[in-house]
């Protein structure tokens, strides 16, 4: 193989400049035509296809945005019940923490303090989740002191979700 390329290189160098032009010009034209047919035209066709599909994609994006807005609007307009003494008592009863001697205090800024001197530890997490998801309150402060293997003393302050 190297012998053939050496012979071709020698043959090329031994030709007159006029013959080099007569051979080189058609080869260059073939290379340009091959690049045009093999690379440029497929890229132009792909660009045209993408350009033609762009309005459909824009319409699809707008439909999805409208659906998101319509799904988000009812969730924002639906008001969660306020976290008050009755809601806390109901949640405590539902999670089996009713007999724990709960103390409930409310403040003027909408915060609610719940103190449980002896609550079953397994019921705390579900209770907190229920109060947060069902009433839109968030835990502003939480203190849990372990009393024994199954019970804990809990003090939690709930703040309205917007604060």
Short mmCIF file of C-alpha atoms in Angstrom, two decimals:
data_model
loop_
_atom_site.label_atom_id
_atom_site.label_comp_id
_atom_site.label_asym_id
_atom_site.label_seq_id
_atom_site.Cartn_x
_atom_site.Cartn_y
_atom_site.Cartn_z
CA UNK A 1 0.00 0.00 0.00
CA UNK A 2 2.71 2.58 0.83
CA UNK A 3 4.43 1.70 -2.42
CA UNK A 4 1.33 2.69 -4.40
CA UNK A 5 1.00 6.01 -2.58
CA UNK A 6 4.70 6.74 -3.21
CA UNK A 7 4.25 6.00 -6.89
CA UNK A 8 1.17 8.25 -7.06
CA UNK A 9 3.02 11.07 -5.29
CA UNK A 10 5.97 10.72 -7.67
CA UNK A 11 3.64 10.62 -10.65
CA UNK A 12 1.88 13.78 -9.41
CA UNK A 13 5.16 15.67 -8.91
CA UNK A 14 6.45 14.65 -12.32
CA UNK A 15 3.43 16.08 -14.16
CA UNK A 16 3.44 19.53 -15.63
CA UNK A 17 1.37 22.23 -13.85
CA UNK A 18 -1.14 22.27 -16.70
CA UNK A 19 -1.79 18.51 -16.29
CA UNK A 20 -2.12 18.94 -12.52
CA UNK A 21 -4.86 21.53 -13.11
CA UNK A 22 -6.63 19.27 -15.60
CA UNK A 23 -6.68 16.40 -13.07
CA UNK A 24 -7.14 18.44 -9.87
CA UNK A 25 -10.03 20.62 -11.01
CA UNK A 26 -12.50 17.73 -11.66
CA UNK A 27 -11.43 16.06 -8.39
CA UNK A 28 -12.11 19.29 -6.49
CA UNK A 29 -15.48 19.64 -8.23
CA UNK A 30 -16.37 16.06 -7.27
CA UNK A 31 -15.45 16.76 -3.63
CA UNK A 32 -17.61 19.89 -3.57
CA UNK A 33 -20.52 17.99 -5.13
CA UNK A 34 -20.14 15.13 -2.64
CA UNK A 35 -20.14 17.59 0.30
CA UNK A 36 -23.20 19.34 -1.10
CA UNK A 37 -25.13 16.10 -1.63
CA UNK A 38 -23.90 14.30 1.49
CA UNK A 39 -23.88 17.05 4.13
CA UNK A 40 -25.40 20.39 3.12
CA UNK A 41 -28.65 19.15 1.55
CA UNK A 42 -29.55 16.73 4.40
CA UNK A 43 -28.91 19.53 6.90
CA UNK A 44 -31.12 21.91 4.93
CA UNK A 45 -33.89 19.31 4.74
CA UNK A 46 -33.70 18.67 8.48
CA UNK A 47 -33.80 22.40 9.15
CA UNK A 48 -36.86 22.79 6.93
CA UNK A 49 -38.63 19.89 8.71
CA UNK A 50 -37.88 21.41 12.11
CA UNK A 51 -39.01 24.85 10.95
CA UNK A 52 -42.28 23.33 9.69
CA UNK A 53 -42.92 21.53 13.01
CA UNK A 54 -42.21 24.61 15.14
CA UNK A 55 -45.75 26.12 15.01
CA UNK A 56 -47.23 22.80 16.14
CA UNK A 57 -44.76 22.61 19.02
CA UNK A 58 -45.56 26.20 20.01
CA UNK A 59 -49.28 25.40 20.05
CA UNK A 60 -48.62 22.29 22.14
CA UNK A 61 -46.54 24.31 24.62
CA UNK A 62 -49.33 26.89 24.91
CA UNK A 63 -51.92 24.13 25.52
CA UNK A 64 -49.75 22.60 28.24
CA UNK A 65 -49.26 26.00 29.91
CA UNK A 66 -53.02 26.59 29.83
CA UNK A 67 -53.67 23.16 31.35
CA UNK A 68 -51.13 23.83 34.09
CA UNK A 69 -52.75 27.18 34.83
CA UNK A 70 -56.22 25.60 34.96
CA UNK A 71 -55.00 22.83 37.26
CA UNK A 72 -53.19 25.26 39.55
CA UNK A 73 -56.07 27.77 39.76
CA UNK A 74 -58.55 25.55 41.68
CA UNK A 75 -55.83 24.49 44.10
CA UNK A 76 -55.05 28.10 44.89
CA UNK A 77 -58.69 29.12 45.22
CA UNK A 78 -59.64 26.19 47.47
CA UNK A 79 -59.29 27.46 51.02
CA UNK A 80 -58.15 24.99 53.66
CA UNK A 81 -60.01 25.08 56.97
CA UNK A 82 -58.35 27.20 59.61
CA UNK A 83 -56.31 25.53 62.32
CA UNK A 84 -58.28 26.17 65.51
CA UNK A 85 -59.02 24.40 68.79
CA UNK A 86 -61.81 22.24 67.31
CA UNK A 87 -59.63 21.12 64.38
CA UNK A 88 -56.77 20.28 66.77
CA UNK A 89 -59.07 18.31 69.08
CA UNK A 90 -60.45 16.35 66.13
CA UNK A 91 -56.94 15.57 64.83
CA UNK A 92 -55.77 14.52 68.30
CA UNK A 93 -58.74 12.16 68.64
CA UNK A 94 -58.20 10.74 65.14
CA UNK A 95 -54.54 9.93 65.88
CA UNK A 96 -55.09 8.53 69.36
CA UNK A 97 -53.49 11.40 71.27
CA UNK A 98 -56.69 12.68 72.87
CA UNK A 99 -55.97 11.55 76.43
CA UNK A 100 -52.46 13.02 76.48
CA UNK A 101 -53.49 16.20 78.35
CA UNK A 102 -53.05 18.57 75.42
CA UNK A 103 -52.69 22.30 76.02
CA UNK A 104 -53.71 24.53 73.11
CA UNK A 105 -52.87 28.25 73.03
CA UNK A 106 -53.55 30.70 70.21
CA UNK A 107 -51.83 34.02 69.57
CA UNK A 108 -53.01 37.18 67.88
CA UNK A 109 -50.76 36.64 64.84
CA UNK A 110 -52.51 33.37 63.94
CA UNK A 111 -50.01 30.98 65.51
CA UNK A 112 -51.21 27.99 67.51
CA UNK A 113 -49.12 26.35 70.26
CA UNK A 114 -49.82 22.71 71.06
CA UNK A 115 -48.24 21.10 74.13
CA UNK A 116 -48.57 17.37 74.78
CA UNK A 117 -47.02 16.32 78.11
CA UNK A 118 -47.28 12.58 77.45
CA UNK A 119 -47.99 11.55 73.86
CA UNK A 120 -47.35 8.25 72.08
CA UNK A 121 -44.31 8.77 69.89
CA UNK A 122 -45.68 6.70 66.96
CA UNK A 123 -48.62 9.11 66.55
CA UNK A 124 -46.59 12.34 66.33
CA UNK A 125 -45.49 12.24 62.71
CA UNK A 126 -48.95 11.36 61.28
CA UNK A 127 -50.49 14.03 63.51
CA UNK A 128 -48.09 16.69 62.23
CA UNK A 129 -48.66 15.63 58.62
CA UNK A 130 -52.43 15.80 59.03
CA UNK A 131 -52.33 19.25 60.58
CA UNK A 132 -49.97 20.60 57.92
CA UNK A 133 -51.66 19.14 54.86
CA UNK A 134 -55.25 19.39 56.04
CA UNK A 135 -55.13 22.91 57.45
CA UNK A 136 -52.38 24.66 55.50
CA UNK A 137 -50.36 25.30 58.66
CA UNK A 138 -46.62 24.85 58.84
CA UNK A 139 -44.51 23.84 61.81
CA UNK A 140 -42.72 26.97 63.01
CA UNK A 141 -41.11 25.38 66.08
CA UNK A 142 -40.93 21.83 67.35
CA UNK A 143 -39.50 20.34 70.52
CA UNK A 144 -39.71 16.63 71.30
CA UNK A 145 -38.37 15.24 74.60
CA UNK A 146 -38.33 11.48 74.98
CA UNK A 147 -39.95 10.26 78.19
CA UNK A 148 -39.55 6.52 77.66
CA UNK A 149 -39.43 4.05 74.77
CA UNK A 150 -42.91 4.87 73.50
CA UNK A 151 -43.87 8.31 74.87
CA UNK A 152 -42.59 11.83 74.44
CA UNK A 153 -43.29 15.38 75.59
CA UNK A 154 -44.04 17.55 72.58
CA UNK A 155 -44.32 21.29 72.08
CA UNK A 156 -45.14 22.47 68.58
CA UNK A 157 -45.98 25.92 67.23
CA UNK A 158 -47.97 26.09 64.01
CA UNK A 159 -47.93 29.19 61.84
CA UNK A 160 -50.29 29.97 58.97
CA UNK A 161 -48.83 28.75 55.64
CA UNK A 162 -48.33 32.24 54.22
CA UNK A 163 -46.11 33.43 57.09
#
